mmCIF file of C-alpha atoms in Angstrom:
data_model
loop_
_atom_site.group_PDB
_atom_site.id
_atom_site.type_symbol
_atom_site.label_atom_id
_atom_site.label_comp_id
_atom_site.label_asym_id
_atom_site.label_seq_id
_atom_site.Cartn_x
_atom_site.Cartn_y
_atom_site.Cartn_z
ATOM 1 C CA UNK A 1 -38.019 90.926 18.990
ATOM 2 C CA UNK A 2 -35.238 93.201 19.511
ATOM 3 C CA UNK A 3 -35.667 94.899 23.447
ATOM 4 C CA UNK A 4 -33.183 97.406 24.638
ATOM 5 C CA UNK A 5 -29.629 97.009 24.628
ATOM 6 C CA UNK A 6 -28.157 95.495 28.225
ATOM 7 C CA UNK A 7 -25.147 94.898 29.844
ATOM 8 C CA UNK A 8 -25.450 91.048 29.594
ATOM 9 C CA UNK A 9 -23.375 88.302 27.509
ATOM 10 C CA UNK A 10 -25.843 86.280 25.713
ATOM 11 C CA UNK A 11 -24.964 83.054 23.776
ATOM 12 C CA UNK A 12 -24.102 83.537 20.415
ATOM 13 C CA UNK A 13 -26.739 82.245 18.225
ATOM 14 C CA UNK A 14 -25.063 81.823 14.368
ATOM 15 C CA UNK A 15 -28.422 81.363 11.921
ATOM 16 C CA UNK A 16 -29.175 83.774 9.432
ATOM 17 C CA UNK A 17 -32.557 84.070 10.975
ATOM 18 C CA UNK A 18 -31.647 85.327 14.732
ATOM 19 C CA UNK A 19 -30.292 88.602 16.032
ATOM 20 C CA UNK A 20 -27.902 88.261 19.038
ATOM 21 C CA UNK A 21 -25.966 90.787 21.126
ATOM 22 C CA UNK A 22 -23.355 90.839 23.714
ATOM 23 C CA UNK A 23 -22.429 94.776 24.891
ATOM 24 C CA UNK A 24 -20.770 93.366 28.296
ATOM 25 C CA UNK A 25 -17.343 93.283 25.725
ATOM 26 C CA UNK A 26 -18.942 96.061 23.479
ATOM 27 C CA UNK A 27 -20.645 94.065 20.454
ATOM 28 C CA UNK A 28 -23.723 93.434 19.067
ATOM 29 C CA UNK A 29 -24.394 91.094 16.862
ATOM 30 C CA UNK A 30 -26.463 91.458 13.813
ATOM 31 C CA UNK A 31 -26.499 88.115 12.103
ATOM 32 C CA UNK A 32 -30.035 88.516 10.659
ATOM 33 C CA UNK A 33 -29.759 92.400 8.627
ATOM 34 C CA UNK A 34 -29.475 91.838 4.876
ATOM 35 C CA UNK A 35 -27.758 95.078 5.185
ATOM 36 C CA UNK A 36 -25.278 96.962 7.260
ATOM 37 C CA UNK A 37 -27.726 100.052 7.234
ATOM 38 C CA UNK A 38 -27.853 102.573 10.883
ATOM 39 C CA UNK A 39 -30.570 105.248 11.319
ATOM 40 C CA UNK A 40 -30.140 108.268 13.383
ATOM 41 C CA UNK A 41 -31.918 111.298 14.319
ATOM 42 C CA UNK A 42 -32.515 114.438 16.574
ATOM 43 C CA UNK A 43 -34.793 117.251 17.835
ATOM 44 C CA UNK A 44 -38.305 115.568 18.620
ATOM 45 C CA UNK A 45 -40.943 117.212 20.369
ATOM 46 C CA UNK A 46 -42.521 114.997 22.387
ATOM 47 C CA UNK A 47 -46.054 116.780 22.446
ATOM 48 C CA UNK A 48 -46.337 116.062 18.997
ATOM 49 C CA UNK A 49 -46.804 113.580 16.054
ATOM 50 C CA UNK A 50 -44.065 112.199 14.728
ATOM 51 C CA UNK A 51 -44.739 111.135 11.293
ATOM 52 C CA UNK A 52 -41.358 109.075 10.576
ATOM 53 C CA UNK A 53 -41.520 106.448 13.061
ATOM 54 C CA UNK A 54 -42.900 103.994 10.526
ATOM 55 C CA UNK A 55 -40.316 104.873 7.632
ATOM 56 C CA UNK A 56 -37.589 104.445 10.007
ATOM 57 C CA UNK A 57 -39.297 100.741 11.069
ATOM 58 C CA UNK A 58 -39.313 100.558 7.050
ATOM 59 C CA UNK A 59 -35.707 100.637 6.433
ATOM 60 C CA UNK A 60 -35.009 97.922 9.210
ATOM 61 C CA UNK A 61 -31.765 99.759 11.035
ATOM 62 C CA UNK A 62 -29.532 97.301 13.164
ATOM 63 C CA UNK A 63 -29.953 100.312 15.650
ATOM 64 C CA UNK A 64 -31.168 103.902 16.345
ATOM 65 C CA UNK A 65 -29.141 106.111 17.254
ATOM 66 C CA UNK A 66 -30.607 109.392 19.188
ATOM 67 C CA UNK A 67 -28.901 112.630 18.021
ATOM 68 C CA UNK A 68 -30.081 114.920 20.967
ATOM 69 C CA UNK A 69 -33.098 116.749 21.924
ATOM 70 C CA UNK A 70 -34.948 113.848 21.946
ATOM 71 C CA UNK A 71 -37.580 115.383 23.841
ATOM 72 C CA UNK A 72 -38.152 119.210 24.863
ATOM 73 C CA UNK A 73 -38.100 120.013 28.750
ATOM 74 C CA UNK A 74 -35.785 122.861 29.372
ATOM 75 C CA UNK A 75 -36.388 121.590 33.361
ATOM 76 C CA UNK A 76 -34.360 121.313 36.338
ATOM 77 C CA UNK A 77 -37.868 120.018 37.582
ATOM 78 C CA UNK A 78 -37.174 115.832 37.676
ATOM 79 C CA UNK A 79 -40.695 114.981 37.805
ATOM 80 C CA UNK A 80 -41.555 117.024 35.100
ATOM 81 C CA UNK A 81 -38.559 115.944 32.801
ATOM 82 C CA UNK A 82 -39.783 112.039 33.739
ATOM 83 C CA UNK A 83 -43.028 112.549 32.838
ATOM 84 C CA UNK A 84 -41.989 114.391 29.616
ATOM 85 C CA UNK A 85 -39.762 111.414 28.925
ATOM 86 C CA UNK A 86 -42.565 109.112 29.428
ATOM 87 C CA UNK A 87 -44.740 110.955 27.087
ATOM 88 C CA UNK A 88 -42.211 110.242 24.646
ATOM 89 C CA UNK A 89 -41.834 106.610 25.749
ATOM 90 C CA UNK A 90 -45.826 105.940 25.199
ATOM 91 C CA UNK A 91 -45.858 107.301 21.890
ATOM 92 C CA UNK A 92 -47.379 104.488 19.082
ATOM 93 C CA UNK A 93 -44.638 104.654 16.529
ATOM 94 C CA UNK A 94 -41.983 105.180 18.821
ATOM 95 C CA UNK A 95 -43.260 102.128 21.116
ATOM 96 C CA UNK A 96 -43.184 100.029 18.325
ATOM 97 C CA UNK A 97 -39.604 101.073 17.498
ATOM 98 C CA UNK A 98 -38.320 100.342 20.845
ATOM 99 C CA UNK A 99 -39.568 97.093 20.868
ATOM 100 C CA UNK A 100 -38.299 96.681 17.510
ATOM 101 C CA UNK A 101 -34.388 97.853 17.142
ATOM 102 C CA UNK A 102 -32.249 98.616 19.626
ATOM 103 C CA UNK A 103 -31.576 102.455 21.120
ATOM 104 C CA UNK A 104 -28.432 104.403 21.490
ATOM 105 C CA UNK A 105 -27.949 107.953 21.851
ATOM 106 C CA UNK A 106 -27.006 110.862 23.796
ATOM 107 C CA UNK A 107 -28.886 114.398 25.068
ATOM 108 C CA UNK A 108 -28.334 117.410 23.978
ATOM 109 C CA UNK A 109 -29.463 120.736 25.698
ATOM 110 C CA UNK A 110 -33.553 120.590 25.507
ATOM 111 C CA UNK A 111 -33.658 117.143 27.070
ATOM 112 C CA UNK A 112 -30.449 117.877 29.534
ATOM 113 C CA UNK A 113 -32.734 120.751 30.929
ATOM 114 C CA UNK A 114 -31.267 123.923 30.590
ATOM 115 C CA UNK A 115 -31.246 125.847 26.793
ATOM 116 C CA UNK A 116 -27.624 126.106 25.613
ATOM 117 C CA UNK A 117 -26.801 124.655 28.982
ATOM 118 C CA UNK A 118 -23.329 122.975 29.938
ATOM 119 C CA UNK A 119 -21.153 122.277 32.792
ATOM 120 C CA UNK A 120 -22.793 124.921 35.098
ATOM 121 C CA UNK A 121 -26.305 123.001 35.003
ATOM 122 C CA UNK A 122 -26.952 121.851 38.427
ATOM 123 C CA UNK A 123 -29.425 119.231 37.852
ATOM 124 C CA UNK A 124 -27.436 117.282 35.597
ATOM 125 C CA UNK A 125 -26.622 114.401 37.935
ATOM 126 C CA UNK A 126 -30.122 113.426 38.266
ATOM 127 C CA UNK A 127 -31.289 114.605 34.447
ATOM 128 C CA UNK A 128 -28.503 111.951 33.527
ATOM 129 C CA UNK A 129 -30.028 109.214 35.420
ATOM 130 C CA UNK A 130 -33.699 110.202 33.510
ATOM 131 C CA UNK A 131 -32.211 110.394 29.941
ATOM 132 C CA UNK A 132 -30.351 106.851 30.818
ATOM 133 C CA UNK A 133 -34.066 105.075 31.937
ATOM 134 C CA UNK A 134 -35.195 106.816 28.852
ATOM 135 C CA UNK A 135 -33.048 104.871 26.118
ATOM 136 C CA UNK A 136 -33.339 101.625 28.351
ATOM 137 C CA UNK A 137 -29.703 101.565 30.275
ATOM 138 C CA UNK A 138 -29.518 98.570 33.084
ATOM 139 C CA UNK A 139 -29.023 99.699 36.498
ATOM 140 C CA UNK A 140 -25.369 98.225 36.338
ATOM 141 C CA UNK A 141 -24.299 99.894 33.385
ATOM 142 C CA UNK A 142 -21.176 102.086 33.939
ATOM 143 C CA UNK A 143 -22.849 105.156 32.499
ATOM 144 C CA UNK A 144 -24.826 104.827 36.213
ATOM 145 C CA UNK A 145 -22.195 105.921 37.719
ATOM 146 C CA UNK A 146 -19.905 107.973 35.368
ATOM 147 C CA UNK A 147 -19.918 111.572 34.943
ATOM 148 C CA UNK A 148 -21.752 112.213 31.139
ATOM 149 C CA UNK A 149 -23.738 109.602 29.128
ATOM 150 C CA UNK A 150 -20.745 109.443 26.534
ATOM 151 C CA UNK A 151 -20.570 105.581 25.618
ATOM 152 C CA UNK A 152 -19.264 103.398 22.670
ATOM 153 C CA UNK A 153 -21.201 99.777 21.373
ATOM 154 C CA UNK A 154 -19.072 97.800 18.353
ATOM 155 C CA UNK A 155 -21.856 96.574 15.818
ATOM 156 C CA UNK A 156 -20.720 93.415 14.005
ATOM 157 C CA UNK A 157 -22.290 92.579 10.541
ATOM 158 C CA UNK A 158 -21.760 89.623 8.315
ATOM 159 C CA UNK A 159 -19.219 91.629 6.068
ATOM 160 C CA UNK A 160 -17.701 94.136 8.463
ATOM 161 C CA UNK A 161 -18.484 95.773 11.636
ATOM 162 C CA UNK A 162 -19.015 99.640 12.862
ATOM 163 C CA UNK A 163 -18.285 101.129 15.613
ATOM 164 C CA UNK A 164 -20.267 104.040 17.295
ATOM 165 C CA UNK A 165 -18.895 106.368 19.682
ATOM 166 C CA UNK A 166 -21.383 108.517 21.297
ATOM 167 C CA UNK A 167 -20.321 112.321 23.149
ATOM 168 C CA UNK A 168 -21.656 113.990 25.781
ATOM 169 C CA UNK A 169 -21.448 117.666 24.718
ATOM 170 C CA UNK A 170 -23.129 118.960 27.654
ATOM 171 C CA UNK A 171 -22.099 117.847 30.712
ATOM 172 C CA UNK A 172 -18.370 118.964 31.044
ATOM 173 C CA UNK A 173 -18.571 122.038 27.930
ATOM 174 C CA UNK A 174 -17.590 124.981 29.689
ATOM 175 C CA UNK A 175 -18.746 128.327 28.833
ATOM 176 C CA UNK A 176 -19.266 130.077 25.615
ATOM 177 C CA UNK A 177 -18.703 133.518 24.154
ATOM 178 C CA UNK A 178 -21.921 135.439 23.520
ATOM 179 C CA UNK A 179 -21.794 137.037 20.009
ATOM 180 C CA UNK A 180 -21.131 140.643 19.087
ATOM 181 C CA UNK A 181 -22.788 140.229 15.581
ATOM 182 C CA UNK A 182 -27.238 140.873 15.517
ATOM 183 C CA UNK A 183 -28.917 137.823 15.303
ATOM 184 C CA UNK A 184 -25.736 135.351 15.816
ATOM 185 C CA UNK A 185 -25.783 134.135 19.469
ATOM 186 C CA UNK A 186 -22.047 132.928 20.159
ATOM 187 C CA UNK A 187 -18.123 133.192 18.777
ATOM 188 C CA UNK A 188 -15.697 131.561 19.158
ATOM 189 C CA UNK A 189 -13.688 131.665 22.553
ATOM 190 C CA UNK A 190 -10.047 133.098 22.279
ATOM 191 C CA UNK A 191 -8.096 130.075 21.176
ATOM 192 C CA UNK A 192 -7.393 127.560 23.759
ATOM 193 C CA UNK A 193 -9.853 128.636 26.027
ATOM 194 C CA UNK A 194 -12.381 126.335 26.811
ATOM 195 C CA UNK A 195 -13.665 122.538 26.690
ATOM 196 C CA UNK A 196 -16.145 120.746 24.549
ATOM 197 C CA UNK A 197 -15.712 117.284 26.142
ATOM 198 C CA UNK A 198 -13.713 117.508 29.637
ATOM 199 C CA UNK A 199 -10.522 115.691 30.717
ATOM 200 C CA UNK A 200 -11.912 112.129 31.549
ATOM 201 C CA UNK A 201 -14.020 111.987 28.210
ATOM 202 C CA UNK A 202 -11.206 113.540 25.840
ATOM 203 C CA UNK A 203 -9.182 110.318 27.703
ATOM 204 C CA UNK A 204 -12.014 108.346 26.949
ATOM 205 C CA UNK A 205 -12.657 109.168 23.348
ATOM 206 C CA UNK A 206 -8.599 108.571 22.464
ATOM 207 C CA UNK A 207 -8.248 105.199 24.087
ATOM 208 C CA UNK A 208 -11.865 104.372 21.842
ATOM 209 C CA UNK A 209 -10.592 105.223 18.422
ATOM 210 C CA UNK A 210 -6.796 104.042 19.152
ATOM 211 C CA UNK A 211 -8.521 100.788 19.995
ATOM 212 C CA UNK A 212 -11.098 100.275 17.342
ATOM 213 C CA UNK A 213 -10.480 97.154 15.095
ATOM 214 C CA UNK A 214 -13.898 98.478 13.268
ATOM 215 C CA UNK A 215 -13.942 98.807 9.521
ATOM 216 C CA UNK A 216 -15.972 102.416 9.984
ATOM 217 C CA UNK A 217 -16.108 104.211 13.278
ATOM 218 C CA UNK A 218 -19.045 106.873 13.818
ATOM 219 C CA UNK A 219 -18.432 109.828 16.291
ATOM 220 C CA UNK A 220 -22.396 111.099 17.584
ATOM 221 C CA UNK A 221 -22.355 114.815 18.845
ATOM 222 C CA UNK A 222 -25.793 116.340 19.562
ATOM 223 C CA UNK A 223 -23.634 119.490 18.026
ATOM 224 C CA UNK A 224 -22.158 120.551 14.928
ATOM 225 C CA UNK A 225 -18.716 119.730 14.386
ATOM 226 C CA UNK A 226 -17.461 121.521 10.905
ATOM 227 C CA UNK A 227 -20.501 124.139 10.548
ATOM 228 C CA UNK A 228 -19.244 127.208 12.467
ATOM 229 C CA UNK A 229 -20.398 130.180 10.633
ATOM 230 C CA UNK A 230 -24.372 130.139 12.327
ATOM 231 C CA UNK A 231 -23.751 131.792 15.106
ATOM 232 C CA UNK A 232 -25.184 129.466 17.340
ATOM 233 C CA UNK A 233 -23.893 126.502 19.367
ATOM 234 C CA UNK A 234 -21.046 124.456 17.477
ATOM 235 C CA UNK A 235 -17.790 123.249 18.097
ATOM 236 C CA UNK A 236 -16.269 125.965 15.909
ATOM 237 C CA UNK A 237 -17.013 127.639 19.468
ATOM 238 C CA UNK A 238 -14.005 125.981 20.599
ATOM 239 C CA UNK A 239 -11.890 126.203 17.765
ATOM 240 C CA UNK A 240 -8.692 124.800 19.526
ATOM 241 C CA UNK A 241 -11.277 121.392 20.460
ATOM 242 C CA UNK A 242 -12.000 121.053 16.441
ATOM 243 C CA UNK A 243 -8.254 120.863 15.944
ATOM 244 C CA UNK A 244 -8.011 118.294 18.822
ATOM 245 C CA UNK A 245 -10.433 116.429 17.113
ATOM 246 C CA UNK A 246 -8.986 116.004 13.976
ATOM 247 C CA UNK A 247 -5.309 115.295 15.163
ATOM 248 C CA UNK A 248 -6.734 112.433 17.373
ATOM 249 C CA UNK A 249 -8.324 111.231 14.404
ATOM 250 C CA UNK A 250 -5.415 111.049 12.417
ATOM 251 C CA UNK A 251 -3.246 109.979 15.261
ATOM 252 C CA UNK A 252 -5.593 107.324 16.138
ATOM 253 C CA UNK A 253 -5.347 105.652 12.984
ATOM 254 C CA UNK A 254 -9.512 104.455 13.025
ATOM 255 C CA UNK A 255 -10.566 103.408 9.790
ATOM 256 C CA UNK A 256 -13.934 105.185 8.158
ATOM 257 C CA UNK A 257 -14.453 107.871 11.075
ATOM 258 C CA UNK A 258 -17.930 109.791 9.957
ATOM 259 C CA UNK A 259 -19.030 112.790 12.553
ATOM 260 C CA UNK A 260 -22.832 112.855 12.913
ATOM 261 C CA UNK A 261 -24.697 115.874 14.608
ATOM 262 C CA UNK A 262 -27.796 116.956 15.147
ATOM 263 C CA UNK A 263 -29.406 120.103 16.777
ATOM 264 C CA UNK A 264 -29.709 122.765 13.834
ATOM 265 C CA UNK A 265 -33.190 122.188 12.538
ATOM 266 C CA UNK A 266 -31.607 121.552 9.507
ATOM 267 C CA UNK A 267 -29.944 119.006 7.950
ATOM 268 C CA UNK A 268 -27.037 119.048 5.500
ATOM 269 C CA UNK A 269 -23.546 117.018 4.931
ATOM 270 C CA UNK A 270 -20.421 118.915 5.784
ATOM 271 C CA UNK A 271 -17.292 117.832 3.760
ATOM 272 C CA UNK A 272 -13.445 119.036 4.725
ATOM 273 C CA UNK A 273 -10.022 117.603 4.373
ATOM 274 C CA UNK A 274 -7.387 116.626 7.085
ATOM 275 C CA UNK A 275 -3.973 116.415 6.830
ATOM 276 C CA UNK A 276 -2.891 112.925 7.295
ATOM 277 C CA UNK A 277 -6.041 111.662 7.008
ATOM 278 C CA UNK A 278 -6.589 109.096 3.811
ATOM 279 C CA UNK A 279 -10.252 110.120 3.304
ATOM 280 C CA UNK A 280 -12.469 113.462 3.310
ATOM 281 C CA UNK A 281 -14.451 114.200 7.133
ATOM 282 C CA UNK A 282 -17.825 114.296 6.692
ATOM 283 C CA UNK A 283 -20.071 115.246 9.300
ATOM 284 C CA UNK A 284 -23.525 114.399 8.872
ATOM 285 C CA UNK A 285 -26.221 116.587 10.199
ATOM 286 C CA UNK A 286 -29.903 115.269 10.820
ATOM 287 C CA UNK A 287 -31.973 117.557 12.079
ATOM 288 C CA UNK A 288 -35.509 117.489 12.921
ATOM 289 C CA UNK A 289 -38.172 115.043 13.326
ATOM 290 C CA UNK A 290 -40.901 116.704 14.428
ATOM 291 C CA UNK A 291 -40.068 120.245 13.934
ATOM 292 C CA UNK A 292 -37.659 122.179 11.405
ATOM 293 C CA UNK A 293 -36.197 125.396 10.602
ATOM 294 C CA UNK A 294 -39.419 126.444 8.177
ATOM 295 C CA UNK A 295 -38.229 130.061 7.544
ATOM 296 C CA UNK A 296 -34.538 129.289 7.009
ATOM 297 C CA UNK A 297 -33.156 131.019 4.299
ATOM 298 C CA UNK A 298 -29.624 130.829 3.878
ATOM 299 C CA UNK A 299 -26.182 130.620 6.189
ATOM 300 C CA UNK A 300 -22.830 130.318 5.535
ATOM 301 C CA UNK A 301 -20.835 127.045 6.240
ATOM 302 C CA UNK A 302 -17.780 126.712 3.936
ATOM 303 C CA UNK A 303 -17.816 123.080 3.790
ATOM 304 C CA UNK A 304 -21.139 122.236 2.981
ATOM 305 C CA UNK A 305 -22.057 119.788 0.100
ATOM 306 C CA UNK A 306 -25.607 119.837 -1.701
ATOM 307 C CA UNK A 307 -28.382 121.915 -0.307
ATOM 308 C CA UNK A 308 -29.796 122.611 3.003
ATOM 309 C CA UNK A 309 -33.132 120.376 3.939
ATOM 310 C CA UNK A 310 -35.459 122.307 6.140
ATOM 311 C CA UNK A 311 -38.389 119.145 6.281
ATOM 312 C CA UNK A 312 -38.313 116.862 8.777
ATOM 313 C CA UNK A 313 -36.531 113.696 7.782
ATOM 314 C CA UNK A 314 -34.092 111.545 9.638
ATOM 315 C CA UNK A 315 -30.590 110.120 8.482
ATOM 316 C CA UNK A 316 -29.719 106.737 7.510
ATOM 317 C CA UNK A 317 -26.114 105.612 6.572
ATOM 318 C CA UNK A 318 -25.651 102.176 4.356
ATOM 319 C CA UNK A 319 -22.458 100.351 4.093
ATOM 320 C CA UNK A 320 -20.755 98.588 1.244
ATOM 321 C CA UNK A 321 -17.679 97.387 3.384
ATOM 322 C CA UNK A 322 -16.398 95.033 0.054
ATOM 323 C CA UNK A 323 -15.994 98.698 -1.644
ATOM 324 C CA UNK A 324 -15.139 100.581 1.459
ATOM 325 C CA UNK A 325 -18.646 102.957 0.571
ATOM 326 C CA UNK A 326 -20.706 104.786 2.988
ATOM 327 C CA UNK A 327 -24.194 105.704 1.414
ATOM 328 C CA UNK A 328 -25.703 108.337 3.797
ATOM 329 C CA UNK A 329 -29.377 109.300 2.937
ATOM 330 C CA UNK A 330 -31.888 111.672 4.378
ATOM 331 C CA UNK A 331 -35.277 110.178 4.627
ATOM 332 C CA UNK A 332 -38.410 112.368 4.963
ATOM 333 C CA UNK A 333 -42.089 111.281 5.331
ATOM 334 C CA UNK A 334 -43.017 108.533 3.455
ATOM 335 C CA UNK A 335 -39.672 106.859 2.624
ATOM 336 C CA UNK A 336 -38.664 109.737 0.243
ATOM 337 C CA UNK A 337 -35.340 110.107 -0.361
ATOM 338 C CA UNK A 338 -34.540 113.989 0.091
ATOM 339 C CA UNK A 339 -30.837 114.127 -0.694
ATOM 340 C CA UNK A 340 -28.063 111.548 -0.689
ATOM 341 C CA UNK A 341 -23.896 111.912 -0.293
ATOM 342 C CA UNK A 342 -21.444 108.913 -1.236
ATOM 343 C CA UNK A 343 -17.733 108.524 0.227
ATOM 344 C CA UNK A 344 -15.977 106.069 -0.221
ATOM 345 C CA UNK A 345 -13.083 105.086 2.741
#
């Protein structure tokens, strides 16, 4: 069985019956998945019952990949965030998960501690060193001593290999606008004013993507990227730090980059076009698992694609890498298949 991902090298082990990993030169091996599939998900209460655990054991993902809000705290009280992450830890279906596929992932502002919280949190320090025991980080891991849990593990498949590039959109975002408009609760800062990701992790994130040898590359922010009509928190906040995004993109020459958010309540695929970039952006929004946006009845977002789902469900993306194709799904209760988006790269 599949335990956390660590820091170690492990001998490779080549039969089609074995999994091995070795994230000390950021891989993991996957010798054993029939297919290059990755499962993903965000806002989980941890006080009550999740009902996709098992469907997301069904489809077999090479990993999980936490979207943010993984539990609800809103605490600068450590004791009471541990024990709220340990709640979420002794969970059935989640317990069976962790000992089952391995856990990546990053926070986002219910389960850093403070609602809509950023840089100005002053608990973060030790709330990062919770949410790292949580997904199962060894004590010599960088992210122990870094500033933001912002990481990056290369997953190589028989046929291809994917690379996911988690953000920390908390830790170093500095402050927002509040909105002028009823019932919106930011806009966007005057342009150029304002950072989603800080110095160190903008540094971070171009070396990742100029790097990547990866046949797709997967960017994880607990936040919208493209939605930024709501009102609430997104990175059309920061309009400047969308346009950042894209140009490293381009500049960075990655092949297959897919943005995946969470937070919303909702979920929906997000669909725009770059200049200089070969392929459409999608960003991928999965969003919740134990808890939804029930009463939701309509917002703008100019790039959306298909409908709005307001039932839980979680995301799952499938790769063809012979045909270049991304399949992303989301999955509610019971394996159903709730609405599906193809792109091929």
């Amino acid at each position: 069985m599949i335990k956390q991902l660590a820091a170690l090298t492990v001998l490779l082990i080549t039969t089609q019956s074995c999994v091995t990993k070795a994230v000390s030169n950021k891989e993991v091996f996957v010798n054993k998945a029939d297919e290059a599939l990755i499962a993903f998900g965000s806002c989980n209460m941890q006080n009550r019952i999740n009902p996709l655990w098992d469907d997301v054991l069904n489809v077999k993902p090479a990993v999980w990949i936490w979207g943010g809000d993984n539990i609800y705290s809103d605490t600068d009280d450590m004791n009471r965030l541990k024990a709220d992450y340990q709640q979420q830890l002794n969970q059935k279906g989640y317990a069976e998960l962790v000992q089952n596929v391995p856990i990546m992932g990053t926070w986002d502002d219910h389960d850093y501690g403070l609602n809509d919280g950023g840089i100005e949190f002053h608990a973060k320090q030790g709330s990062q060193q919770l949410f790292l025991d949580f997904i199962g980080v060894p004590q010599e891991d960088v992210r122990r001593k870094q500033e933001g849990v912002y990481h990056a593990e290369t997953l190589q498949f028989k046929k291809g290999s994917v690379k996911i590039i988690v953000l920390d959109t908390r830790y170093f975002r500095t402050e927002l606008t509040p909105s002028e408009v009823k019932g919106k609760r930011f806009q966007p800062n005057t342009y150029g004013q304002g950072s989603m990701l800080g110095d160190a992790q903008w540094k971070w994130l171009e070396l990742e993507l100029k790097k990547s040898k990866a046949d797709f590359n997967l960017i994880v922010s607990s936040v919208q990227i493209l939605s930024a009509e709501h009102g609430f928190e997104t990175w059309g906040n920061m309009p400047h730090e969308v346009d950042k995004l894209k140009a490293l993109i381009v500049d960075s020459k990655a092949k297959g980059v897919i943005l995946l958010s969470g937070d919303r309540h909702i979920s929906e695929f997000s669909k725009t076009t770059v200049s200089g970039l070969e392929y459409p952006l999608i960003d991928f929004t999965s969003s919740g698992l134990t808890h939804t946006y029930e009463s939701y009845s309509g917002e703008s977002n100019r790039y959306r694609v298909g409908e709005v789902i307001n039932s839980k469900s979680f995301g799952v993306l499938r790769f063809d890498f012979k045909d270049r194709l991304v399949h992303m799904e989301m999955i509610g209760d019971g394996g159903l298949v709730l609405q599906e988006f193809k792109q091929t790269y």
